[in-house]
Coordinates of C-alpha atoms (C1' of nucleotides) in Angstrom, one line a residue:
Chain A
X18 CA -5.0 -5.1 -19.5
X19 CA -2.8 -3.7 -16.9
X20 CA -1.6 -0.5 -17.8
X21 CA -1.1 1.0 -14.7
X22 CA 2.6 -0.1 -13.8
X23 CA 3.6 -0.2 -17.4
X24 CA 3.7 3.1 -18.3
X25 CA 5.0 4.4 -15.3
X26 CA 8.9 4.6 -15.5
X27 CA 11.5 4.2 -12.5
X28 CA 14.9 3.7 -11.8
X29 CA 14.3 -0.7 -12.2
X30 CA 13.2 0.4 -15.6
X31 CA 15.8 2.0 -16.7
X32 CA 18.0 -0.5 -15.7
X33 CA 16.1 -3.1 -17.5
X34 CA 16.6 -0.8 -20.2
X35 CA 20.2 -0.2 -20.2
X36 CA 20.6 -4.2 -20.1
X37 CA 18.2 -5.1 -23.2
X38 CA 20.2 -2.1 -24.8
X39 CA 23.4 -3.5 -24.2
X40 CA 22.3 -6.9 -25.1
X41 CA 23.0 -7.7 -21.7
X42 CA 19.5 -8.9 -22.1
X43 CA 17.4 -10.0 -24.6
X44 CA 14.0 -10.5 -22.6
X45 CA 12.4 -9.7 -19.7
X46 CA 11.8 -12.4 -17.1
X47 CA 10.2 -11.7 -13.5
X48 CA 8.8 -13.0 -10.3
X49 CA 6.7 -12.9 -7.4
X50 CA 7.6 -15.3 -5.2
X51 CA 5.8 -15.4 -2.1
X52 CA 6.4 -18.0 1.0
X53 CA 2.6 -19.7 1.8
X54 CA 3.2 -18.3 5.3
X55 CA 0.3 -16.1 5.7
X56 CA -2.2 -13.6 3.5
X57 CA -1.3 -11.0 0.8
X58 CA -1.4 -7.3 2.2
X59 CA -0.9 -4.5 -0.2
X60 CA 2.3 -4.3 0.3
X61 CA 2.5 -7.3 -1.9
X62 CA 0.2 -5.6 -4.3
X63 CA 3.0 -3.1 -4.8
X64 CA 5.4 -6.2 -5.4
X65 CA 3.1 -8.0 -7.3
X66 CA 2.0 -4.4 -9.9
X67 CA 5.6 -4.5 -10.0
X68 CA 6.5 -7.7 -11.0
X69 CA 3.8 -8.4 -13.3
X70 CA 3.6 -4.8 -14.6
X71 CA 6.9 -5.0 -15.4
X72 CA 7.1 -8.2 -17.5
X73 CA 3.9 -7.0 -19.5
X74 CA 5.6 -3.7 -20.4
X75 CA 8.7 -5.6 -21.8
X76 CA 6.5 -8.2 -23.2
X77 CA 8.0 -10.8 -21.1
X78 CA 6.7 -13.4 -18.3
X79 CA 6.2 -13.6 -14.9
X80 CA 6.1 -16.2 -12.7
X81 CA 4.1 -17.1 -9.8
X82 CA 6.5 -19.1 -7.2
X83 CA 5.9 -20.1 -4.0
X84 CA 9.0 -20.2 -1.4
X85 CA 7.9 -22.8 0.2
X86 CA 11.2 -24.1 1.9
X87 CA 10.8 -24.0 5.3
X88 CA 7.3 -26.3 6.0
X89 CA 6.7 -26.0 9.5
X90 CA 5.8 -22.3 8.7
X91 CA 3.6 -22.8 5.6
X92 CA 0.2 -24.3 5.3
X93 CA -2.0 -24.8 2.2
X94 CA -4.8 -22.8 3.5
X95 CA -2.4 -19.8 2.5
X96 CA -1.8 -21.1 -0.9
X97 CA -4.8 -20.9 -2.3
X98 CA -5.8 -17.3 -1.2
X99 CA -2.8 -16.3 -2.7
X100 CA -3.6 -17.8 -5.8
X101 CA -7.0 -16.1 -5.6
X102 CA -5.9 -12.5 -4.6
X103 CA -2.9 -12.2 -7.2
X104 CA -5.8 -13.4 -9.7
X105 CA -8.6 -10.7 -8.6
X106 CA -5.5 -8.2 -8.5
X107 CA -5.9 -8.7 -12.5
X108 CA -2.4 -10.6 -12.9
X109 CA -2.0 -13.6 -14.8
X110 CA 0.6 -16.3 -14.7
X111 CA -0.9 -18.7 -17.5
X112 CA 1.7 -21.8 -16.8
X113 CA 4.4 -20.3 -14.7
X114 CA 3.4 -21.6 -11.9
X115 CA 6.8 -22.8 -9.8
X116 CA 7.6 -23.9 -6.2
X117 CA 10.5 -23.5 -4.4
X118 CA 9.9 -27.4 -3.6
X119 CA 10.1 -28.4 -7.1
X120 CA 13.6 -27.9 -7.2
X121 CA 14.8 -29.6 -4.1
X122 CA 16.3 -32.2 -6.2
X123 CA 18.6 -29.3 -8.2
X124 CA 19.5 -27.8 -4.8
X125 CA 20.9 -31.2 -3.4
X126 CA 22.8 -31.5 -6.5
X127 CA 24.2 -27.7 -6.4
X128 CA 25.2 -28.1 -2.8
X129 CA 27.0 -31.5 -3.6
X130 CA 28.9 -29.5 -6.2
X131 CA 30.0 -26.8 -3.7
X132 CA 31.0 -29.5 -1.4
X133 CA 33.5 -30.6 -4.1
X134 CA 34.5 -27.4 -4.8
X135 CA 35.2 -26.9 -1.4
X136 CA 32.8 -24.5 -1.1
X137 CA 30.8 -26.0 1.1
X138 CA 30.9 -27.7 4.3
X139 CA 29.2 -29.6 7.4
X140 CA 28.9 -27.7 10.6
X141 CA 27.8 -29.5 13.7
X142 CA 28.3 -26.4 16.1
X143 CA 25.3 -25.9 18.1
X144 CA 23.5 -22.5 17.0
X145 CA 24.2 -20.8 19.7
X146 CA 28.1 -21.6 19.7
X147 CA 28.7 -20.5 16.1
X148 CA 27.4 -17.1 17.0
X149 CA 30.6 -16.7 19.1
X150 CA 32.5 -17.4 16.0
X151 CA 30.1 -15.0 13.5
X152 CA 31.5 -12.2 15.7
X153 CA 29.9 -8.8 15.6
X154 CA 29.7 -6.1 13.2
X155 CA 32.2 -4.1 14.1
X156 CA 34.1 -7.3 14.5
X157 CA 35.5 -10.0 12.1
X158 CA 34.6 -13.5 13.0
X159 CA 36.7 -16.4 13.6
X160 CA 37.1 -20.2 11.7
X161 CA 35.1 -22.3 13.6
X162 CA 36.2 -26.4 13.8
X163 CA 35.6 -28.1 11.6
X164 CA 35.2 -26.0 8.7
X165 CA 38.5 -27.2 6.9
X166 CA 36.8 -30.8 6.9
X167 CA 37.9 -33.2 4.0
X168 CA 35.8 -32.9 0.9
X169 CA 35.1 -36.7 1.5
X170 CA 34.1 -36.5 4.3
X171 CA 32.5 -33.7 4.2
X172 CA 30.2 -35.4 1.0
X173 CA 29.7 -38.1 3.5
X174 CA 28.3 -36.2 6.2
X175 CA 26.1 -34.3 4.3
X176 CA 25.1 -37.3 3.0
X177 CA 24.3 -38.9 6.3
X178 CA 22.6 -35.2 6.9
X179 CA 19.9 -36.1 4.0
X180 CA 19.8 -40.2 5.1
X181 CA 18.4 -39.3 8.4
X182 CA 21.4 -40.2 10.6
X183 CA 21.1 -37.2 12.6
X184 CA 18.9 -35.0 15.0
X185 CA 17.2 -31.9 14.2
X186 CA 19.5 -29.1 14.2
X187 CA 22.5 -31.6 14.7
X188 CA 24.6 -30.1 12.1
X189 CA 23.9 -27.8 9.2
X190 CA 25.8 -27.0 5.8
X191 CA 27.6 -23.9 5.4
X192 CA 28.9 -21.7 2.7
X193 CA 32.7 -21.6 3.1
X194 CA 33.1 -18.0 2.2
X195 CA 35.0 -15.6 4.6
X196 CA 34.6 -15.4 8.6
X197 CA 36.1 -11.8 8.6
X198 CA 33.8 -10.8 5.9
X199 CA 32.2 -7.0 6.9
X200 CA 29.3 -8.4 5.7
X201 CA 27.9 -10.9 8.6
X202 CA 25.9 -12.6 5.4
X203 CA 29.3 -13.7 4.5
X204 CA 30.5 -15.5 7.6
X205 CA 29.8 -18.8 6.4
X206 CA 25.8 -19.0 6.4
X207 CA 23.6 -21.8 6.9
X208 CA 22.8 -23.4 3.3
X209 CA 20.5 -26.5 4.4
X210 CA 19.5 -27.4 7.7
X211 CA 17.8 -30.5 9.4
X212 CA 14.1 -30.3 10.3
X213 CA 12.1 -33.3 10.7
X214 CA 8.2 -31.6 9.3
X215 CA 6.0 -32.7 6.7
X216 CA 6.1 -30.5 3.6
X217 CA 3.0 -29.8 1.9
X218 CA 4.1 -30.5 -1.4
X219 CA 7.6 -33.4 -0.9
X220 CA 5.8 -34.8 2.4
X221 CA 8.4 -36.8 4.2
X222 CA 10.8 -37.0 1.4
X223 CA 13.2 -34.4 2.5
X224 CA 14.4 -34.0 6.2
X225 CA 16.9 -31.4 5.3
X226 CA 15.6 -27.8 3.8
X227 CA 17.4 -25.7 2.0
X228 CA 17.8 -21.9 3.6
X229 CA 16.4 -18.7 1.8
X230 CA 19.7 -17.5 0.5
X231 CA 20.7 -20.7 -0.9
X232 CA 17.1 -21.5 -2.4
X233 CA 16.2 -18.0 -4.2
X234 CA 18.8 -17.6 -5.9
X235 CA 19.1 -21.2 -7.4
X236 CA 14.9 -20.9 -8.2
X237 CA 15.6 -17.7 -10.0
X238 CA 18.6 -19.2 -12.0
X239 CA 16.3 -22.5 -12.6
X240 CA 13.6 -20.3 -14.0
X241 CA 15.5 -17.8 -16.6
X242 CA 14.4 -14.8 -13.9
X243 CA 16.2 -11.5 -15.8
X244 CA 15.7 -9.3 -13.3
X245 CA 14.7 -10.4 -9.2
X246 CA 12.8 -8.2 -7.6
X247 CA 12.6 -7.6 -3.6
X248 CA 12.3 -5.2 -1.2
X249 CA 15.7 -3.4 0.9
X250 CA 16.0 -5.9 3.3
X251 CA 17.7 -7.9 1.3
X252 CA 20.4 -5.7 -0.2
X253 CA 22.7 -7.2 2.2
X254 CA 21.8 -10.4 0.9
X255 CA 23.1 -9.7 -2.6
X256 CA 26.7 -10.4 -2.4
X257 CA 25.8 -14.0 -1.2
X258 CA 22.9 -14.3 -4.0
X259 CA 25.7 -13.6 -6.5
X260 CA 28.6 -15.4 -4.8
X261 CA 26.2 -18.9 -5.1
X262 CA 25.0 -18.4 -8.4
X263 CA 28.7 -17.7 -9.7
X264 CA 30.5 -20.4 -7.5
X265 CA 28.1 -22.7 -9.1
X266 CA 28.4 -21.2 -12.3
X267 CA 24.8 -21.0 -13.6
X268 CA 22.3 -18.4 -15.1
X269 CA 22.9 -15.2 -12.8
X270 CA 19.8 -13.2 -12.6
X271 CA 20.4 -9.9 -11.4
X272 CA 18.5 -8.9 -7.7
X273 CA 17.5 -5.4 -7.2
X274 CA 15.8 -3.6 -4.1
X275 CA 13.0 -1.5 -3.7
X276 CA 11.6 0.1 -1.1
X277 CA 8.8 -1.3 0.6
X278 CA 4.9 0.1 1.0
X279 CA 3.9 1.7 4.0
X280 CA 0.6 3.7 5.1
X281 CA -0.1 5.6 7.3
X282 CA -2.7 4.2 10.2
X283 CA -2.3 0.9 10.0
X284 CA 0.0 -2.3 9.5
X285 CA 2.5 -4.1 7.1
X286 CA 3.9 -7.1 8.5
X287 CA 2.8 -10.1 8.2
X288 CA 3.6 -10.8 11.7
X289 CA 1.7 -8.4 13.1
X290 CA -1.2 -8.6 11.5
X291 CA -1.2 -12.4 12.0
X292 CA -0.9 -11.3 16.0
X293 CA -4.4 -9.3 15.0
X294 CA -5.8 -12.1 13.8
X295 CA -4.7 -14.8 16.8
X296 CA -5.3 -12.4 19.8
X297 CA -9.0 -11.4 18.2
X298 CA -8.8 -7.9 17.6
X299 CA -9.8 -8.2 13.9
X300 CA -12.2 -10.9 12.9
X301 CA -9.9 -12.6 10.6
X302 CA -7.3 -11.9 8.0
X303 CA -10.2 -10.6 5.8
X304 CA -11.4 -8.2 8.4
X305 CA -12.6 -5.1 6.5
X306 CA -10.1 -3.0 8.9
X307 CA -7.2 -5.8 7.6
X308 CA -4.9 -4.0 5.2
X309 CA -4.5 -7.6 3.6
X310 CA -6.1 -8.1 0.0
X311 CA -9.2 -10.6 1.2
X312 CA -9.8 -7.6 3.7
X313 CA -9.6 -4.7 1.3
X314 CA -11.7 -6.3 -1.0
X315 CA -14.2 -7.7 1.3
X316 CA -14.6 -3.7 2.2
X317 CA -15.2 -3.0 -1.2
X318 CA -12.2 -1.8 -2.2
X319 CA -11.4 -2.8 -6.3
X320 CA -8.8 -4.1 -7.4
X321 CA -8.4 -1.2 -10.2
X322 CA -8.2 1.3 -7.4
X323 CA -5.5 -0.8 -6.0
X324 CA -3.5 -0.8 -9.1
X325 CA -3.6 3.1 -9.1
X326 CA -2.3 3.5 -6.3
X327 CA 0.7 1.3 -6.8
X328 CA 1.4 3.1 -10.3
X329 CA 1.2 6.0 -7.6
X330 CA 3.5 5.6 -5.3
X331 CA 6.8 4.6 -7.5
X332 CA 9.2 2.7 -7.4
X333 CA 12.5 3.6 -5.2
X334 CA 15.1 2.9 -2.6
X335 CA 13.7 5.5 0.1
X336 CA 11.8 3.9 2.5
X337 CA 8.6 6.3 2.9
X338 CA 5.7 5.9 4.1
X339 CA 2.2 6.7 1.7
X340 CA -0.6 8.7 3.2
X341 CA -3.5 6.1 3.0
X342 CA -5.3 9.5 1.9
X343 CA -3.5 9.0 -1.6
X344 CA -5.4 5.1 -1.5
X345 CA -8.9 6.3 -0.5
X346 CA -8.6 8.9 -3.2
X347 CA -7.7 5.7 -5.8
X348 CA -10.7 4.3 -4.2
X349 CA -12.9 7.1 -4.8
X350 CA -12.5 7.7 -7.9
X351 CA -12.9 4.3 -9.2
X352 CA -16.0 4.0 -7.0
X353 CA -17.5 7.2 -8.1
X354 CA -17.2 6.2 -11.6
X355 CA -18.3 2.7 -11.4
X356 CA -20.9 2.3 -8.4
X357 CA -24.8 3.1 -8.5
X358 CA -26.2 5.4 -6.0
X359 CA -28.7 4.6 -3.5
X360 CA -31.2 5.9 -0.7
X361 CA -30.0 5.1 2.9
X362 CA -30.2 6.6 6.0
X363 CA -27.8 5.4 8.5
X364 CA -28.9 8.2 11.4
X365 CA -32.5 7.9 11.3
X366 CA -35.0 11.3 12.3
X367 CA -38.6 10.8 11.4
X368 CA -40.0 13.2 9.5
X369 CA -43.8 13.2 8.9
X370 CA -45.3 15.3 6.2
X371 CA -48.7 16.9 7.2
X372 CA -50.4 17.5 4.6
X373 CA -49.5 14.3 2.5
X374 CA -52.1 11.9 2.5
X375 CA -51.6 9.0 4.9
X376 CA -52.4 6.2 2.6
X377 CA -51.0 7.6 -0.7
X378 CA -47.8 6.2 -2.5
X379 CA -45.9 7.4 -4.6
X380 CA -43.0 6.3 -7.0
X381 CA -40.2 8.4 -8.1
X382 CA -37.9 7.5 -10.9
X383 CA -34.1 8.7 -10.3
X384 CA -31.0 8.0 -12.2
X385 CA -28.4 5.0 -11.1
X386 CA -25.4 7.3 -11.4
X387 CA -25.4 11.2 -12.3
X388 CA -23.0 11.4 -14.8
X389 CA -24.1 8.4 -16.5
X390 CA -27.2 8.0 -18.4
X391 CA -26.8 4.5 -19.9
X392 CA -26.6 3.2 -15.8
X393 CA -30.4 3.6 -16.2
X394 CA -33.3 4.2 -13.7
X395 CA -34.7 3.5 -10.4
X396 CA -38.2 3.5 -8.7
X397 CA -38.0 4.4 -5.3
X398 CA -41.5 5.1 -3.2
X399 CA -42.7 7.7 -1.3
X400 CA -45.0 8.3 1.5
X401 CA -46.2 10.6 4.3
X402 CA -43.4 9.3 6.7
X403 CA -40.1 9.4 5.9
X404 CA -36.5 8.6 7.2
X405 CA -34.0 11.8 6.9
X406 CA -30.3 11.8 8.7
X407 CA -30.3 13.5 12.4
X408 CA -27.5 15.4 11.2
X409 CA -30.0 17.1 8.3
X410 CA -31.9 19.0 10.7
X411 CA -30.6 21.9 12.8
X412 CA -32.3 24.2 15.3
X413 CA -30.4 27.4 14.9
X414 CA -28.5 26.3 11.2
X415 CA -25.8 29.0 9.8
X416 CA -26.5 29.4 6.3
X417 CA -24.0 27.6 4.5
X418 CA -26.3 24.4 6.5
X419 CA -27.7 21.8 3.8
X420 CA -30.5 20.3 5.9
X421 CA -33.7 21.5 7.3
X422 CA -34.1 24.0 10.0
X423 CA -38.2 25.6 10.9
X424 CA -39.4 27.3 8.1
X425 CA -36.4 26.5 5.7
X426 CA -37.3 24.7 2.0
X427 CA -35.1 22.0 1.2
X428 CA -35.5 19.2 -1.7
X429 CA -36.0 15.6 -0.7
X430 CA -34.0 14.1 -3.6
X431 CA -36.1 13.2 -6.5
X432 CA -39.3 14.3 -4.9
X433 CA -41.1 16.8 -3.8
X434 CA -39.8 20.4 -1.9
X435 CA -41.1 20.5 1.4
X436 CA -40.6 22.8 4.7
X437 CA -40.0 21.9 8.6
X438 CA -42.7 23.8 10.3
X439 CA -42.3 22.4 13.3
X440 CA -39.7 19.4 15.6
X441 CA -40.8 17.7 18.4
X442 CA -38.0 16.9 20.7
X443 CA -37.0 14.1 23.9
X444 CA -36.6 15.1 27.3
X445 CA -33.0 15.8 26.4
X446 CA -34.1 18.3 24.0
X447 CA -33.0 15.8 21.3
X448 CA -35.3 16.3 18.3
X449 CA -37.3 12.8 17.3
X450 CA -39.2 14.2 14.8
X451 CA -39.6 16.9 12.1
X452 CA -43.0 17.8 10.9
X453 CA -42.8 19.1 7.1
X454 CA -45.6 20.7 5.0
X455 CA -44.7 19.7 1.2
X456 CA -45.3 21.8 -1.9
X457 CA -47.7 19.2 -4.4
X458 CA -46.5 21.5 -7.4
X459 CA -43.0 20.2 -6.9
X460 CA -43.1 17.1 -8.0
X461 CA -40.2 15.3 -9.3
X462 CA -37.9 18.1 -7.1
X463 CA -38.1 21.1 -9.3
X464 CA -40.6 24.2 -8.8
X465 CA -42.8 25.7 -11.7
X466 CA -42.3 29.1 -10.5
X467 CA -38.2 28.4 -10.9
X468 CA -38.1 29.1 -7.1
X469 CA -34.2 27.3 -6.2
X470 CA -33.5 25.7 -3.1
X471 CA -30.3 25.2 -1.8
X472 CA -30.1 22.3 -0.7
X473 CA -31.3 18.5 -1.5
X474 CA -31.1 16.2 1.1
X475 CA -31.4 12.3 1.0
X476 CA -34.7 10.6 2.3
X477 CA -36.2 6.9 2.4
X478 CA -39.9 6.2 2.9
X479 CA -40.5 4.9 6.3
X480 CA -43.3 2.6 5.3
X481 CA -40.8 0.7 3.0
X482 CA -37.6 1.2 4.4
X483 CA -35.5 -2.3 5.2
X484 CA -33.7 -2.3 7.9
X485 CA -30.0 -3.3 7.8
X486 CA -26.9 -3.8 9.6
X487 CA -23.9 -1.5 8.4
X488 CA -20.2 -1.6 9.8
X489 CA -18.7 1.5 10.0
X490 CA -15.0 1.1 9.8
X491 CA -12.3 4.1 10.6
X492 CA -9.2 3.6 10.5
X493 CA -6.9 1.0 11.9
X494 CA -4.6 2.7 14.1
X495 CA -4.9 6.1 15.7
X496 CA -1.7 7.0 15.3
X497 CA 0.1 7.4 11.7
X498 CA 2.8 4.8 12.6
X499 CA 1.8 2.5 14.9
X500 CA 5.3 0.9 14.6
X501 CA 7.0 3.9 15.3
X502 CA 7.0 4.1 19.3
X503 CA 9.4 1.7 20.3
X504 CA 8.7 2.1 23.9
X505 CA 4.8 0.9 23.8
X506 CA 3.3 -2.3 21.9
X507 CA 1.4 -1.0 18.5
X508 CA -1.9 -3.0 19.8
X509 CA -2.2 0.1 22.2
X510 CA -2.6 2.0 19.1
X511 CA -5.8 0.0 18.0
X512 CA -8.3 2.9 17.3
X513 CA -11.4 1.8 19.4
X514 CA -13.8 3.2 16.9
X515 CA -12.5 1.6 13.7
X516 CA -15.6 -0.5 13.6
X517 CA -19.1 0.6 14.7
X518 CA -22.0 -1.3 14.2
X519 CA -25.0 0.3 13.4
X520 CA -29.0 0.0 12.0
X521 CA -29.9 2.1 8.9
X522 CA -32.8 2.5 6.9
X523 CA -31.9 1.5 3.4
X524 CA -34.4 1.9 0.1
X525 CA -35.8 -1.5 -0.7
X526 CA -34.4 -2.0 -4.3
X527 CA -30.9 -2.7 -1.6
X528 CA -32.3 -6.2 -0.4
X529 CA -31.4 -7.1 -4.2
X530 CA -28.2 -6.6 -3.9
X531 CA -25.9 -9.5 -3.6
X532 CA -22.4 -10.2 -2.1
X533 CA -19.5 -7.8 -3.5
X534 CA -21.8 -5.1 -4.9
X535 CA -21.3 -1.8 -4.4
X536 CA -23.2 1.8 -4.3
X537 CA -22.8 4.9 -2.7
X538 CA -25.2 5.7 -0.3
X539 CA -25.8 9.5 -1.9
X540 CA -24.4 12.1 0.7
X541 CA -22.9 9.4 2.8
X542 CA -20.4 7.2 1.5
X543 CA -19.2 4.0 -0.7
X544 CA -21.0 0.8 0.9
X545 CA -20.3 -2.8 -0.5
X546 CA -22.5 -6.0 0.4
X547 CA -21.3 -7.6 3.0
X548 CA -20.2 -11.5 2.6
X549 CA -22.9 -11.6 5.1
X550 CA -25.7 -10.1 3.4
X551 CA -28.8 -11.9 2.3
X552 CA -32.6 -10.5 1.1
X553 CA -34.1 -11.2 4.7
X554 CA -30.9 -9.2 7.0
X555 CA -28.7 -7.0 4.7
X556 CA -25.1 -6.1 6.0
X557 CA -23.2 -3.4 4.5
X558 CA -20.0 -2.3 4.8
X559 CA -18.6 1.1 4.2
X560 CA -16.0 1.2 2.4
X561 CA -15.0 5.1 3.0
X562 CA -17.3 8.2 2.9
X563 CA -17.5 10.6 0.8
X564 CA -14.8 13.4 0.9
X565 CA -16.7 15.8 2.6
X566 CA -16.9 18.0 5.9
X567 CA -20.8 17.4 6.6
X568 CA -21.7 19.2 9.3
Chain B
rU27 C1' 32.4 2.2 16.6
rG28 C1' 32.0 -2.4 11.2
rC29 C1' 29.3 -3.3 6.0
rC30 C1' 25.2 -1.4 3.3
rG31 C1' 21.5 1.9 1.5
rA32 C1' 18.7 6.6 1.1
rA33 C1' 17.9 12.0 1.6
rU34 C1' 13.6 17.1 -3.9
rG35 C1' 7.1 21.1 -1.3
rG36 C1' 2.7 18.3 4.7
rU37 C1' 3.1 12.8 1.7
rG38 C1' 4.5 10.4 -2.5
rU39 C1' 7.3 10.8 -6.9
rA40 C1' 9.6 13.4 -11.7
rA41 C1' 13.6 16.2 -13.7
rC42 C1' 19.9 11.9 -16.3
rG43 C1' 24.5 19.4 -16.7
rG44 C1' 20.1 23.7 -19.5
rU45 C1' 12.2 26.9 -16.7
rA46 C1' 12.5 22.5 -10.4
rG47 C1' 7.0 19.5 -12.5
rC48 C1' 2.9 15.9 -11.2
rA49 C1' -0.2 13.5 -7.6
rC50 C1' -2.3 13.0 -3.2
rU51 C1' -3.3 16.6 1.3
rA52 C1' -4.9 21.4 3.1
rG53 C1' -7.0 26.8 2.1
rC54 C1' -10.1 29.9 -1.0
rG55 C1' -13.6 29.8 -4.9
rA56 C1' -17.1 28.4 -9.1
rC57 C1' -21.0 24.6 -10.5
rU58 C1' -24.4 21.4 -8.5
rC59 C1' -31.3 18.0 -7.4
rU60 C1' -25.4 14.5 -3.5
rG61 C1' -21.4 19.3 1.3
rA62 C1' -20.1 13.9 -4.1
rC63 C1' -18.1 14.6 -8.9
rU64 C1' -16.2 18.6 -12.1
rC65 C1' -13.9 23.4 -12.8
rG66 C1' -10.6 27.6 -11.3
rC67 C1' -6.8 29.4 -7.8
rU68 C1' -3.6 29.5 -3.3
rU69 C1' 0.7 27.8 -0.1
rA70 C1' 4.6 24.8 0.2
rG71 C1' 10.3 22.4 -1.7
rU72 C1' 16.5 20.0 -3.8
rC73 C1' 20.1 17.0 4.4
rU74 C1' 24.7 21.0 5.0
rA75 C1' 29.3 23.3 4.0
rG76 C1' 32.8 24.2 0.4
rG77 C1' 34.6 23.0 -4.8
rU78 C1' 34.1 22.1 -10.6
rU79 C1' 30.7 24.6 -14.3
rC80 C1' 28.8 29.9 -18.1
rG81 C1' 24.9 27.1 -15.9
rA82 C1' 24.8 21.7 -10.5
rA83 C1' 18.7 18.6 -7.2
rU84 C1' 22.3 15.9 -11.2
rC85 C1' 29.3 15.6 -11.1
rC86 C1' 33.7 16.1 -7.0
rU87 C1' 35.0 16.5 -1.3
rA88 C1' 33.3 16.5 3.6
rG89 C1' 29.8 16.2 7.1
rU90 C1' 24.5 15.3 9.2
rU91 C1' 20.6 12.7 9.5
rC92 C1' 17.5 8.5 8.9
rG93 C1' 16.5 2.8 7.5
rG94 C1' 18.7 -1.9 7.1
rC95 C1' 22.1 -6.4 8.5
rA96 C1' 24.8 -10.3 14.2
rA97 C1' 17.6 -17.1 12.5
rC98 C1' 19.4 -23.3 11.6
rC99 C1' 12.7 -17.3 9.2
rA100 C1' 11.7 -15.0 4.1

RNA sequence: UGCCGAAUGGUGUAACGGUAGCACUAGCGACUCUGACUCGCUUAGUCUAGGUUCGAAUCCUAGUUCGGCAACCA
């Protein structure tokens, strides 16, 4: 199914190839480990494609595992959304759905094992005070009091932590590693904290919860993950990942870091996206302007296109920022191939064909896809009064211009050749109506005498047109990297023109569109019927314009 | 000033000591009943300085620049 990822080569696959060749590994097991504290975005899509794609390439398996170690931040709401998004992207975890919370018992046992080995201790220093002992990057830390408590004492203390005999935050379990380590993460990191919060899976069974560094490597180890891919910021955590597993003497997966996906003109941080949602700067997580999977889906992006992008951007350790144009290209590529054509006018200008009978209605058959015969044809009604795009008329048109100008013959797509004879303007000189004549001999759009017209424009019969709400989207931000200016809040760069709502004139067949149906409105762009659409009140989202420079 | 990591056209990536290639973008042109699609062409790159080698993007040395790390977040 998904060959997008499995065909590309990258440094991670080089590592796996070597591991398989040397016999270090005999199978490939990966995992996608989201924390259910927000919605998935296109950056996660890269990780999902990498995790599932790598497993598929090597005939292994990929687990979907929710990293639910912090009940304060997590919510069931996100779990179903994440599952839906992964599925929609085209990946299947089969029976391999896991939870960090599945392993809370084991993690507790492992913590006890560390204490027994003299490798962990209970630290009752207030958080703020421990900072002083940890030191700063350029100077070593110092050993905090209590670090050399006896094993028995630590066992008793940890037991009490578990049993709820201490207040939240009163103490933590720490790994006993090296307060002078040049790597801050090795200066006795916290393993367990006390937090009285109801967990969505385990309820109130626990009042202590494991920290990421302790939990994640154990989750990987228990599941037999061979290659644990994560983003670059975890690079400095790797020594700790390895230390915990080695000290525990359990199966040791290999953590491999790669750079996250960044796109121009948007932000990819869950926290920042949450800010936009909370401050109602966008209409929810699935707002079509959001880089979330659900937002992009609602806007009309296909899973195919997103997977294509994830394959094209590759996978390296270089912190890059990919031009959003590459995404646009992937989307257009897929939509051009797979979406049916329709005619719609987004900025209507009335056209009256003076020599066309007032009460006549003709029906024309037009293809649904220019390159695909099998897509079939549909009929569209034609009558004396039409809507065309406002910018398909110009007073003094340059030669390259494709629309009407007085005296120039233009093809009305699939119908007739027509010539504009007169333009009616309002007081400000803005055209409000065109008067035209048509050539009855050009029915269907071609002239029997073989004369050429250089332009074809789209139109909708005024009598039959259906009004629709159309939401036009542009880039969410006005600058390539909204987070790039440390002096300014990223929200200052929000693009006020990123959403424009207009009323468009649709050809009548479009009222049959169901939410999610995608079309190319010819010469205008790709559009997707919104969740809100109904036959009575159609609503369409513009996914992208066509690649073009209309005048 | 500590530790970890990364530098190849505008952007993203490939080349694993042997012709620096691909995609996107941009520009030009052809075709066209969509200014779409398709097709053709063009601009443009190995961070710097030394070294090893017949030969270096690739190996070595020294710099430079950029990113990450001091939650009881993940």
